[in-house]
Amino acid sequence: MNKTVTRFLLAIWTLVATVALTRLILVRPDLFPRVPESFALWAIDVYGSTNGEELADLETLLALGFSFIVVLLVTALCRFIWRRAGRFTALAD
């Protein structure tokens, strides 16, 4: 496949997977580990939330950040495995 197409598809995958994982985290928080209370209080202080709406914005931002990191790590791991499997297949031939 063309490098430009591959990069475009990778960017679309990262965007869609990040948004989907963020949605899952926000809708079903019981499926994921809880954020430590000390970190949550620190994030609230840094963000400066004063009401529930700002707290929900902070929750969304933290979920997006966590989701982005997870998607990037999973994508990098899958890409590494794919390339490694390709080398082994080439050696077996």
XYZ file of C-alpha atoms in Angstrom:
93
model
C 0.000 0.000 0.000
C 1.059 3.555 -0.597
C 2.785 5.201 2.402
C 0.406 8.145 2.307
C -2.647 5.884 2.405
C -1.114 3.821 5.209
C -0.400 6.918 7.278
C -3.890 8.272 6.651
C -5.492 4.997 7.736
C -3.267 4.879 10.810
C -4.332 8.422 11.763
C -8.017 7.558 11.255
C -7.590 4.369 13.309
C -5.929 6.306 16.136
C -8.656 8.944 16.170
C -11.587 6.514 16.039
C -10.100 4.066 18.568
C -9.245 6.886 20.987
C -12.748 8.336 20.847
C -14.334 4.880 21.200
C -12.184 3.974 24.215
C -12.870 7.359 25.798
C -16.592 6.839 25.353
C -16.319 3.396 26.953
C -14.366 4.811 29.889
C -16.927 7.565 30.466
C -19.980 5.317 30.082
C -18.660 2.284 31.982
C -16.119 3.532 34.544
C -16.542 0.322 36.562
C -14.579 -1.604 33.885
C -11.381 0.366 34.517
C -9.233 1.031 37.590
C -10.136 4.070 39.651
C -7.997 7.166 39.533
C -6.125 7.578 42.835
C -7.753 10.229 45.005
C -4.507 12.152 45.476
C -4.048 12.432 41.693
C -7.686 13.451 41.224
C -7.397 16.222 43.814
C -4.127 17.414 42.270
C -5.675 17.465 38.765
C -8.691 19.408 40.040
C -6.369 21.970 41.646
C -4.235 22.325 38.519
C -7.247 22.535 36.194
C -9.015 24.902 38.582
C -12.458 23.360 38.408
C -15.001 25.151 40.512
C -18.227 23.423 39.471
C -19.558 20.125 38.157
C -19.392 21.104 34.496
C -15.697 21.922 34.704
C -15.142 18.680 36.600
C -16.843 16.751 33.772
C -14.584 18.550 31.264
C -11.546 17.490 33.280
C -12.805 13.910 33.404
C -13.203 13.905 29.625
C -9.717 15.348 29.085
C -8.133 12.758 31.377
C -10.053 9.932 29.670
C -8.951 11.216 26.244
C -5.324 11.377 27.349
C -5.409 7.883 28.841
C -7.178 6.486 25.775
C -4.702 8.096 23.393
C -1.747 6.577 25.251
C -3.358 3.128 25.355
C -4.248 3.212 21.648
C -0.733 4.321 20.706
C 0.855 1.561 22.801
C -1.450 -1.135 21.416
C -0.903 0.099 17.855
C 2.876 0.149 18.297
C 2.803 -3.355 19.782
C 0.667 -4.692 16.924
C 2.930 -3.033 14.354
C 6.003 -4.552 16.015
C 4.416 -8.028 16.039
C 3.296 -7.650 12.408
C 6.783 -6.692 11.258
C 8.395 -9.424 13.365
C 6.007 -12.034 11.932
C 6.885 -10.847 8.430
C 10.572 -11.441 9.086
C 9.964 -14.945 10.384
C 7.793 -15.751 7.373
C 10.515 -14.504 5.022
C 13.127 -16.615 6.838
C 10.951 -19.746 6.676
C 10.606 -19.518 2.880
